[in-house]
mmCIF file of C-alpha atoms and ligand atoms in Angstrom:
data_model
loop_
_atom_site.group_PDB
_atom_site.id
_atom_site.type_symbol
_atom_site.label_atom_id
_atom_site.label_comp_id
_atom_site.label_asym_id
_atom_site.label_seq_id
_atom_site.Cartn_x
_atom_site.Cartn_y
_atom_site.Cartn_z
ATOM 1 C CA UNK A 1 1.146 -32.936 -1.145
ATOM 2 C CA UNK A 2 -2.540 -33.056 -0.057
ATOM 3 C CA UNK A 3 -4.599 -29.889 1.261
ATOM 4 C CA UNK A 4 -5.018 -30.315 4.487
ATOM 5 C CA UNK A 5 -8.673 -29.638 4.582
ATOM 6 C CA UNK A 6 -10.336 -32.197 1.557
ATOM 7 C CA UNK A 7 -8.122 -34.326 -0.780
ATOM 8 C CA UNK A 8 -7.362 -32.633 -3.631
ATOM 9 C CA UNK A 9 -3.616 -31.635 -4.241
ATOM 10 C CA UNK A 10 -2.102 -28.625 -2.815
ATOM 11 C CA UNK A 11 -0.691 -25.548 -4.546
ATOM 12 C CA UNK A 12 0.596 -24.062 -1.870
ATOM 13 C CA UNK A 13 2.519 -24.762 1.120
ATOM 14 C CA UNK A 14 2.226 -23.458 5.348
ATOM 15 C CA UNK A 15 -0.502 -23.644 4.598
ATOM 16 C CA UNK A 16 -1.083 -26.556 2.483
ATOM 17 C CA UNK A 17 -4.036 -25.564 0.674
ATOM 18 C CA UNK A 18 -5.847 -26.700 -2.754
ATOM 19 C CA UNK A 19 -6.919 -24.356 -4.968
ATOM 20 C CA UNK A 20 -10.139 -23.134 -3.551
ATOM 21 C CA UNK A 21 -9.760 -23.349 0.258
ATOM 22 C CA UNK A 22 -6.097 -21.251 -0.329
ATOM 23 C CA UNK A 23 -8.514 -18.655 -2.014
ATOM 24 C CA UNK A 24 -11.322 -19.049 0.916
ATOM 25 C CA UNK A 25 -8.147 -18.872 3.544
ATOM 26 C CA UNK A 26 -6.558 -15.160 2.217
ATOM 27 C CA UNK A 27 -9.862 -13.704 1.432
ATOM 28 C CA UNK A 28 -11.363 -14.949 5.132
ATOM 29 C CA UNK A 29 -7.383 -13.693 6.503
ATOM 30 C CA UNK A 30 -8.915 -9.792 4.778
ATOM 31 C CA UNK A 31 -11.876 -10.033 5.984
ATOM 32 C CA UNK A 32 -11.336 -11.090 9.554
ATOM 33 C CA UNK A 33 -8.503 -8.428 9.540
ATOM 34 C CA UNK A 34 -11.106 -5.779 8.237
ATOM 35 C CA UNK A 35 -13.500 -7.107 10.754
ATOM 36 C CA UNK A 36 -11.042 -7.634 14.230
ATOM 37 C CA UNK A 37 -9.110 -4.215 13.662
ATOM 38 C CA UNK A 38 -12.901 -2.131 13.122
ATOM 39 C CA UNK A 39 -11.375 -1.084 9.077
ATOM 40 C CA UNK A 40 -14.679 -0.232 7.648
ATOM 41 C CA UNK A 41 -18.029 0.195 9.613
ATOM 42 C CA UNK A 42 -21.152 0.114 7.372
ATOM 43 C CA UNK A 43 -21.347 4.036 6.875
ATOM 44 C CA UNK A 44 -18.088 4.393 5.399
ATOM 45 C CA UNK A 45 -16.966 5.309 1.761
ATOM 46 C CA UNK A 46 -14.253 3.294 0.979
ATOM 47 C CA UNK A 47 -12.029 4.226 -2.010
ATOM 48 C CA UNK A 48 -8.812 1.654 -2.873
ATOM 49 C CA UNK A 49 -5.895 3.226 -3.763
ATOM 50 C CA UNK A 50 -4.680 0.926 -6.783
ATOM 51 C CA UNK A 51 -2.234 0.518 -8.876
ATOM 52 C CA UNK A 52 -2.268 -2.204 -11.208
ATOM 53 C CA UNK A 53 -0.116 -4.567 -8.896
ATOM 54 C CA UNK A 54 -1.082 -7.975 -7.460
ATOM 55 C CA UNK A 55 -1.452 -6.446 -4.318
ATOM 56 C CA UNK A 56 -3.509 -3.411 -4.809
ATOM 57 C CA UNK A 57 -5.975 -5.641 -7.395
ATOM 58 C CA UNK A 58 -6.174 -8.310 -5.225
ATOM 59 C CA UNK A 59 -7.239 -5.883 -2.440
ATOM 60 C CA UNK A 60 -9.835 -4.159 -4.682
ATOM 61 C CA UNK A 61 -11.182 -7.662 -5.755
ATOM 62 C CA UNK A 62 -11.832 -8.419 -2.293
ATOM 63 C CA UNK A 63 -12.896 -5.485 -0.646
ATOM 64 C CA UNK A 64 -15.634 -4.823 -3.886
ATOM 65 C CA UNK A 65 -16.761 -8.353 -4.008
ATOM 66 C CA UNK A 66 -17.810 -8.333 -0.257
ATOM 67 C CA UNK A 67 -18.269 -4.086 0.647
ATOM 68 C CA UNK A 68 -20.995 -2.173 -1.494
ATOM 69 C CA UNK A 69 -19.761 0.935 -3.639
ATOM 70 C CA UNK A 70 -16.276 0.436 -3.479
ATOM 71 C CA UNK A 71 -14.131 2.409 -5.674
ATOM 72 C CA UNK A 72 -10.828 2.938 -7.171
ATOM 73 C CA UNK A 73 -8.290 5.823 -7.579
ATOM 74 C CA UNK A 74 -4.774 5.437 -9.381
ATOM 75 C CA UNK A 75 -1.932 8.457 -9.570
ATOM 76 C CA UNK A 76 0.335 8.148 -12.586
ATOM 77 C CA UNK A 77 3.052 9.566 -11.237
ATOM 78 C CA UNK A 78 4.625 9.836 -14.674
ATOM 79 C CA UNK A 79 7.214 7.077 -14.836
ATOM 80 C CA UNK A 80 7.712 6.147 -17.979
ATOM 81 C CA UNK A 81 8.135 2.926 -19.497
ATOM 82 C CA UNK A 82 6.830 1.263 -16.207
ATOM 83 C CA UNK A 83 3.405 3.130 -14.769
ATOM 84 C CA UNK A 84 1.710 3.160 -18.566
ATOM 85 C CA UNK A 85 1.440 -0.651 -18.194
ATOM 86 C CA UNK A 86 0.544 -0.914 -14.709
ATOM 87 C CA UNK A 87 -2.442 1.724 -15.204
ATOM 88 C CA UNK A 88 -3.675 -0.090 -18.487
ATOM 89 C CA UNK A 89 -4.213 -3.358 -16.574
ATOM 90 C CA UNK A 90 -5.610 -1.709 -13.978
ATOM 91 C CA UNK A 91 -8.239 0.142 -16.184
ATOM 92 C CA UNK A 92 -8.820 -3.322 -17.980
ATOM 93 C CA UNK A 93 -9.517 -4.870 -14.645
ATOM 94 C CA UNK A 94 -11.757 -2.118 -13.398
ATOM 95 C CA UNK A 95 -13.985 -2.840 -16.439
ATOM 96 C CA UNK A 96 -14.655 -5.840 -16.391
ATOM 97 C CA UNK A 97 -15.333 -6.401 -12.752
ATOM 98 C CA UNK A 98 -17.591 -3.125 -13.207
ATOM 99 C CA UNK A 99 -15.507 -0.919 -10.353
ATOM 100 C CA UNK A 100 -15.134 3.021 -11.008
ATOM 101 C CA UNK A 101 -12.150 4.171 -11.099
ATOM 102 C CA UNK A 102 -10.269 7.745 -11.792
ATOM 103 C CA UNK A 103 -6.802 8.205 -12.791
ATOM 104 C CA UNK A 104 -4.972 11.043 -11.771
ATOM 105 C CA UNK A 105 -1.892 12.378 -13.275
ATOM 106 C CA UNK A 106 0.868 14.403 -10.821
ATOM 107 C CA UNK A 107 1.712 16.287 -13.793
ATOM 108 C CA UNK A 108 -1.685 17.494 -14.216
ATOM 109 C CA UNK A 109 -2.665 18.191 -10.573
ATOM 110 C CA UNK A 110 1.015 19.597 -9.211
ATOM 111 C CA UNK A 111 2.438 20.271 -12.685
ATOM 112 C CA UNK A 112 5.881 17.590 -11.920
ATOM 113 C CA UNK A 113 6.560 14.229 -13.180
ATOM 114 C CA UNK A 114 8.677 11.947 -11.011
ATOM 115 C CA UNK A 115 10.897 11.470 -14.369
ATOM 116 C CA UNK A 116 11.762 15.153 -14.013
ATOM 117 C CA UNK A 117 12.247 15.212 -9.912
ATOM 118 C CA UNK A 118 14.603 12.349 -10.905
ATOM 119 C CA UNK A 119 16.384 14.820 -13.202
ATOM 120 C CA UNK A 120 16.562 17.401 -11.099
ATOM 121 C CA UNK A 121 18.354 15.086 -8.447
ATOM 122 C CA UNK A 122 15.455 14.137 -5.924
ATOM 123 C CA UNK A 123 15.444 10.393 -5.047
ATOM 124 C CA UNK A 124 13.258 8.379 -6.894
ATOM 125 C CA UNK A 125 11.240 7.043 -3.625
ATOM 126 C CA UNK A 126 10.911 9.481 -1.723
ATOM 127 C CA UNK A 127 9.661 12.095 -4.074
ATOM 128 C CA UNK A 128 7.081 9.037 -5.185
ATOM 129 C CA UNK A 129 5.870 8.413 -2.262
ATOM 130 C CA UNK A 130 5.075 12.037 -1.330
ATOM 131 C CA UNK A 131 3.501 13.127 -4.714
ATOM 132 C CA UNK A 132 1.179 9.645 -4.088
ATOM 133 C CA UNK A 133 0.007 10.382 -0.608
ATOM 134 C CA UNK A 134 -0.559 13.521 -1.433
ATOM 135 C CA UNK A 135 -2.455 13.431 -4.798
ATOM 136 C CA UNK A 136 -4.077 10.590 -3.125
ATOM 137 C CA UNK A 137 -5.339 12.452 -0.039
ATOM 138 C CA UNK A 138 -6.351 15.877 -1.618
ATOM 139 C CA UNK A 139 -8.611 13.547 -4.347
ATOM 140 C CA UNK A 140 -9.943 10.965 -1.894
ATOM 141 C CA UNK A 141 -11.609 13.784 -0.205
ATOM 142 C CA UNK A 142 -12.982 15.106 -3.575
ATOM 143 C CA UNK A 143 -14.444 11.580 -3.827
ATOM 144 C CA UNK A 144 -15.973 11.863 -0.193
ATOM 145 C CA UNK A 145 -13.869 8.570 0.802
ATOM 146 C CA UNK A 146 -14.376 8.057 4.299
ATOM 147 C CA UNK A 147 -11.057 5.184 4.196
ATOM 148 C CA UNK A 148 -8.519 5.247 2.067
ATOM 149 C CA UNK A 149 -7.773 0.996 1.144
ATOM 150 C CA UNK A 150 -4.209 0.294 0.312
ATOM 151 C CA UNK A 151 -2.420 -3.077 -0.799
ATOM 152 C CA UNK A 152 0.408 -2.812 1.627
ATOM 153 C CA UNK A 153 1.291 -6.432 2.899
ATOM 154 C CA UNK A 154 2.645 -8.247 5.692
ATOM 155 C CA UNK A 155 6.002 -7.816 3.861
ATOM 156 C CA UNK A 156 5.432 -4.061 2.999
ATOM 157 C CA UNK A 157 4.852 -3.248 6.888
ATOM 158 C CA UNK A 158 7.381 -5.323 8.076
ATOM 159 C CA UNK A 159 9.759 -3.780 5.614
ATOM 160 C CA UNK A 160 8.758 -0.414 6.788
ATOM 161 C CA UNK A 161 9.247 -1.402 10.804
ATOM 162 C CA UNK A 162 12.524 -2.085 10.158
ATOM 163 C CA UNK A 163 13.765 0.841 7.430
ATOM 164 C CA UNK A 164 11.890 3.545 10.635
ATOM 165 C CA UNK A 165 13.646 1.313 12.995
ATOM 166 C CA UNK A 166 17.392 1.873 11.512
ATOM 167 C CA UNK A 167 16.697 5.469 10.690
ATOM 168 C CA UNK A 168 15.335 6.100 13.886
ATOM 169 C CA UNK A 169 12.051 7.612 12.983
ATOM 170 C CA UNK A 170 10.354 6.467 15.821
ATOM 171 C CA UNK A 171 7.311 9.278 14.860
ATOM 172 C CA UNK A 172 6.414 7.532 11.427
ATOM 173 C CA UNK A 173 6.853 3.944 12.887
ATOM 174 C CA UNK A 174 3.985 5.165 15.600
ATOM 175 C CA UNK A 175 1.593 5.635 12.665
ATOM 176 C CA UNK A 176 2.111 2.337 10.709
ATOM 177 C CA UNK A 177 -0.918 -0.506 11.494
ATOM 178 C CA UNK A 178 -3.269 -1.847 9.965
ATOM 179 C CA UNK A 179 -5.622 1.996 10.576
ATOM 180 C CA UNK A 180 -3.952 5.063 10.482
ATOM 181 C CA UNK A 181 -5.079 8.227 11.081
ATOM 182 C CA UNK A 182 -8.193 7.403 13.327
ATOM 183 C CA UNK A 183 -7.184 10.553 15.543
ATOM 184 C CA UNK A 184 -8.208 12.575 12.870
ATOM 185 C CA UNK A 185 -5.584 14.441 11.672
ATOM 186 C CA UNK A 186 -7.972 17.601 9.914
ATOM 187 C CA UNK A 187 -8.165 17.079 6.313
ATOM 188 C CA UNK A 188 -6.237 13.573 6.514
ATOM 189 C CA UNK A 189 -8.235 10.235 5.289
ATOM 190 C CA UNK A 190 -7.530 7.148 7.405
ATOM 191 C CA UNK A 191 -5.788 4.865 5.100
ATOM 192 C CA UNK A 192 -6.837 1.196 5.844
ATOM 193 C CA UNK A 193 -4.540 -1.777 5.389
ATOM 194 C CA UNK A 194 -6.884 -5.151 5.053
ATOM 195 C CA UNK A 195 -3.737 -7.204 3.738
ATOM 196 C CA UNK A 196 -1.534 -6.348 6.670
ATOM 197 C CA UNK A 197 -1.483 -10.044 7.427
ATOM 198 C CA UNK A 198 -1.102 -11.628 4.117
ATOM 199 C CA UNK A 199 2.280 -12.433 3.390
ATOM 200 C CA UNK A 200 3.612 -11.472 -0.498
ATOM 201 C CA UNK A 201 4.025 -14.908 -1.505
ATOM 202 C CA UNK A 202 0.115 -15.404 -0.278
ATOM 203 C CA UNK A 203 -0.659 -12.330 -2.416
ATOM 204 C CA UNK A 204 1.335 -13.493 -5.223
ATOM 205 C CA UNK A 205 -0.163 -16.926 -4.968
ATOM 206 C CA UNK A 206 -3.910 -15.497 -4.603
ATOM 207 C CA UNK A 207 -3.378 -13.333 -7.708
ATOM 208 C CA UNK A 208 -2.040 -15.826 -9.462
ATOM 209 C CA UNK A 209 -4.859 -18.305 -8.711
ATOM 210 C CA UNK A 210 -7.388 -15.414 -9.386
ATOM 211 C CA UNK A 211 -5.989 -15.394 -13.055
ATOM 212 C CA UNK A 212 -5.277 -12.132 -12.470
ATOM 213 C CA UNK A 213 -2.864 -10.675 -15.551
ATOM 214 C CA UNK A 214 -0.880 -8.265 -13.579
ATOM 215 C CA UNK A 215 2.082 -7.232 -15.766
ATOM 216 C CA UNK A 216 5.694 -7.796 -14.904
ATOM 217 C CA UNK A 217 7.339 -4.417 -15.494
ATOM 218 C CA UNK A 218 9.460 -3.518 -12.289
ATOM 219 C CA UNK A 219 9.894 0.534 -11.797
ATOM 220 C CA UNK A 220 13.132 1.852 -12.885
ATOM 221 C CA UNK A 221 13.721 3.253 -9.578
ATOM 222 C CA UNK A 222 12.992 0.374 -7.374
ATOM 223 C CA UNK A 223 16.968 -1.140 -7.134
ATOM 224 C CA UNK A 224 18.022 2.028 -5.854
ATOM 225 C CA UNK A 225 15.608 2.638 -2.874
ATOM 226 C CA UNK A 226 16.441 1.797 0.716
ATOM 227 C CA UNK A 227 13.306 -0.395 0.952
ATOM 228 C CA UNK A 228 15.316 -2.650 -1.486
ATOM 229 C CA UNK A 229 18.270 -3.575 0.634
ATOM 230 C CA UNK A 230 15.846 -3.971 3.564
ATOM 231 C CA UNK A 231 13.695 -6.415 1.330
ATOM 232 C CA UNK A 232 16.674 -8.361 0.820
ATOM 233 C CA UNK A 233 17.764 -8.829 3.955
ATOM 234 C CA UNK A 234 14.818 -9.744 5.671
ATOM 235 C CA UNK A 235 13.977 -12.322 2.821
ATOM 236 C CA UNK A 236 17.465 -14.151 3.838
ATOM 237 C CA UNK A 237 16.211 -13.827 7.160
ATOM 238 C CA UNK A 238 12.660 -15.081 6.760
ATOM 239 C CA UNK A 239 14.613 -18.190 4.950
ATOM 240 C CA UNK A 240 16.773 -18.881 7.421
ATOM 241 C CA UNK A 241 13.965 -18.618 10.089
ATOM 242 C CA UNK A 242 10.586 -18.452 8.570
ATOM 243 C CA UNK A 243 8.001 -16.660 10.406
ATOM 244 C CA UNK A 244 10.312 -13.600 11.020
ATOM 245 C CA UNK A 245 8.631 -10.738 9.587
ATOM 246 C CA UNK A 246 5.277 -12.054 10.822
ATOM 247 C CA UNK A 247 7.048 -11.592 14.000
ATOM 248 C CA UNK A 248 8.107 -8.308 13.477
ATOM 249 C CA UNK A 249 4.781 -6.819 12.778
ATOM 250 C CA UNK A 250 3.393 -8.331 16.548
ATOM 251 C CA UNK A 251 5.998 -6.725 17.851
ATOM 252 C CA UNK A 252 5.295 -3.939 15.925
ATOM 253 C CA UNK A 253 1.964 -3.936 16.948
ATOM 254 C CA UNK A 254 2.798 -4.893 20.830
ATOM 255 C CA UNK A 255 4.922 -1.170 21.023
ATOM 256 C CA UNK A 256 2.694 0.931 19.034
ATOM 257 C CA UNK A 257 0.318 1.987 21.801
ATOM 258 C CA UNK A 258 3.656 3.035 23.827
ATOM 259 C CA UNK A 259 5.420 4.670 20.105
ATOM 260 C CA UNK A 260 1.980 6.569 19.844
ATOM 261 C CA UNK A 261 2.059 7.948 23.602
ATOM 262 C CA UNK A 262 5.881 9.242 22.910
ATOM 263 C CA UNK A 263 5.137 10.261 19.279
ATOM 264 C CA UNK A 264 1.341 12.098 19.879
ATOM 265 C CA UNK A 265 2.438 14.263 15.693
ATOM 266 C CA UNK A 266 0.829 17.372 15.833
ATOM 267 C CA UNK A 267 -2.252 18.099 12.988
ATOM 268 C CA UNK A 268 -0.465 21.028 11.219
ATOM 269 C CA UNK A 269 -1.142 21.888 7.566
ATOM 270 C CA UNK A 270 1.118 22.786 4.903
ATOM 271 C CA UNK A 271 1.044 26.761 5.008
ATOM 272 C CA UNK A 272 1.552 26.783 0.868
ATOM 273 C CA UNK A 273 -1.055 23.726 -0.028
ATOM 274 C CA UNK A 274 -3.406 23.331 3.192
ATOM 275 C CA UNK A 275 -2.879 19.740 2.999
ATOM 276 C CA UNK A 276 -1.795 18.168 6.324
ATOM 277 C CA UNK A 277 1.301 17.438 7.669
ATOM 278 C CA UNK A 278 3.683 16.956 10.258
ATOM 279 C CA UNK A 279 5.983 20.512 10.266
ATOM 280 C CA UNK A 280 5.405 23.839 8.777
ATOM 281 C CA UNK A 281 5.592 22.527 5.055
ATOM 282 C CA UNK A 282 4.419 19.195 3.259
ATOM 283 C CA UNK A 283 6.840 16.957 1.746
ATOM 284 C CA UNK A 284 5.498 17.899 -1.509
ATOM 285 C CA UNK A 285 6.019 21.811 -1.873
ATOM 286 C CA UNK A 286 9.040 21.364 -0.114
ATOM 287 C CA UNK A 287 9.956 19.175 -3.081
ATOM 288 C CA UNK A 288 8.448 21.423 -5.280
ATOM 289 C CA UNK A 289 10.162 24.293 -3.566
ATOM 290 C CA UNK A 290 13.674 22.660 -3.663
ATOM 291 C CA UNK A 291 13.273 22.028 -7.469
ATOM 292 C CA UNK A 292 12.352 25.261 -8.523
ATOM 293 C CA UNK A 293 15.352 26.823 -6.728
ATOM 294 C CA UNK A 294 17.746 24.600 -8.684
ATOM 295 C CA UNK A 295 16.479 25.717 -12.126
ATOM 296 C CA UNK A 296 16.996 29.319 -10.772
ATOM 297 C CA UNK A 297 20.393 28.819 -9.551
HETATM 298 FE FE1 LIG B 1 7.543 4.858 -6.802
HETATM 299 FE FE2 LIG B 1 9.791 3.741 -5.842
HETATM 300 FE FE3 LIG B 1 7.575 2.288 -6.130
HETATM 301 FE FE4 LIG B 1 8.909 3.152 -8.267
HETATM 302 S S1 LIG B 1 9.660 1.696 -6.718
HETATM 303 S S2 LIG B 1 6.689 3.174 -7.976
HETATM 304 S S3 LIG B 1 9.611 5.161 -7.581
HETATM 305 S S4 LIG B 1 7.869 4.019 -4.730
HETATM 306 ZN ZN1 LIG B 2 2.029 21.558 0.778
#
C-alpha cells in the first residue's frame, strides 16, 4: 500500500499515509481543530492536563511545539501499581522536551487516595474522575491557566455521548465539545479538547510514530467502569460500520446548541470547598463527606 500523497509505503490506513505526511495529517487535524473551534487565542495561558498516556503526551507535544509557554500539570491520584509508571514517563518526557510540569498528589492536597475510596466502597471512576477535575481546577488557577488542554479523543467523547445518553444526563452531555466552560462558570477553567477529532487508533499510531515510550500498565479499575462496556460496544459497532463514532460526535455537536438552551447549569459553588459546581455540594466533599461517615458508623 502506497501513501496517497508521494510514493513511499503507507503505515497507516483511511487514510493511507507514509510516515511523515500521517504525522503532518494529525498534527494539521489539532491544529485546525484548535484554530476552527477559537481553543486558544494568543493571550491565553494554556496548561495540559497530562498524564503519561499516548493521548495526553501526544497533546502536550503538539500544543508546546506550535503554542509558546505551554505547560503541564499531572494529579497522582494514588493508584498504586499503575499511576507510579504513568507519572515517571511523563516526568521523563517533560525533560527532555524542556516543558514544566508539577505533579500533584490527592493525598497531599485533599488528604484521600483513590486506593482508600476504593476501600471504603466508592467506585473506582467516579471518585477518579472527581478528585482529577477537581485537583485539576483548584491548581490550574494557582498556575494562572487561562485553558485547561486535555487528551480526550474522538473515541473518549463519543464514548461519553453515549454513557450521558443511556443514563439520561442530558445536563452533562450539554457541556461536552471540543470548549467547555466558555460561559464562565466563576472559578471554573475552560478545559480545551484539541484531539476531539483524532480517532484513538490515529493517536495510537501518532505516538507510536513519535517514538513516544508510553508504558503499557492499564489501571486496575478500568474493567469495572461503565465507560468499559460502552467502549466495547461501540468498537463492534465502528467495525461493523466504520465511521460510527465520528458520526456520533456531529450529531453530538448538531444538538448541543439545543442541549445547552434546555440544560443553561447554574454557577453554584461548593458551600464546604468554594470550588464550583452544579448543586449545593461538589462531587468531591460529598465523597469526602460520605467516607468519613462510614468510618464513624
Ligand atoms: Fe481513574 Fe478509572 Fe481512568 Fe483508572 S480507569 S485512571 S480509576 S478514570
Ligand atoms: Zn467541595
Amino acid at each position: 500500500m502506497k501513501c496517497t500523497k508521494c510514493s513511499q509505503t503507507a503505515v497507516f490506513s483511511r487514510p493511507d499515509y507514509c510516515e511523515r505526511h500521517f504525522t503532518e495529517y494529525v498534527e494539521k487535524k489539532v491544529l485546525e481543530t484548535v484554530r476552527k473551534h477559537g481553543l486558544v487565542s494568543g493571550k491565553d495561558n494554556v496548561v495540559v492536563a497530562a498524564s503519561g498516556g499516548k493521548d495526553s503526551v501526544s497533546c502536550l507535544y503538539i500544543l508546546s511545539k506550535h503554542l509558546k509557554n505551554v505547560r503541564a500539570l499531572a494529579i497522582d491520584e494514588g493508584i498504586i501499581g499503575y499511576r507510579q509508571h504513568t507519572l515517571a514517563y511523563l516526568k521523563r518526557f517533560c525533560k527532555a522536551h524542556n516543558i514544566p510540569l508539577k505533579i500533584y498528589s490527592a493525598k497531599k492536597e485533599l488528604g484521600v487516595s483513590l486506593d482508600n475510596l476504593v476501600k471504603q466502597g466508592q467506585h473506582g471512576c467516579t471518585a477518579c474522575g472527581a478528585l482529577r477535575r477537581h485537583i485539576m481546577n483548584m491548581k490550574a488557577k494557582e498556575l494562572k491557566a487561562t485553558k485547561l488542554a486535555t487528551g480526550h479523543n474522538l473515541d473518549d467523547e463519543a464514548q461519553a455521548v453515549m454513557m450521558n445518553l443511556l443514563r439520561n444526563n442530558m445536563a452533562v452531555s450539554a457541556r461536552l465539545g471540543p470548549i467547555t466552560g466558555v460561559k464562565r462558570l466563576q472559578g471554573f477553567v475552560p478545559r480545551i479538547k484539541p484531539l476531539y477529532f483524532c480517532t484513538e487508533k490515529e493517536i495510537a499510531a501518532y505516538a507510536f510514530l513519535k517514538g513516544f515510550e508510553v508504558p503499557f500498565a492499564e489501571c486496575p479499575y478500568a474493567s469495572s467502569s461503565y465507560r468499559w462496556s460502552v467502549l466495547y460496544g461501540l468498537n463492534e459497532l465502528e467495525g461493523k460500520r466504520p465511521g460510527t463514532k465520528k458520526k456520533i460526535i456531529e450529531s453530538h455537536l448538531k444538538m448541543q446548541p439545543k442541549l445547552k438552551e434546555g440544560n443553561p447549569g447554574g454557577p453554584n459553588t461548593c458551600k464546604m470547598c468554594g470550588e464550583p459546581c452544579a448543586g449545593k455540594m461538589c462531587k468531591v466533599c460529598s465523597i469526602i463527606t460520605s467516607t468519613k461517615k462510614i468510618k464513624l458508623a
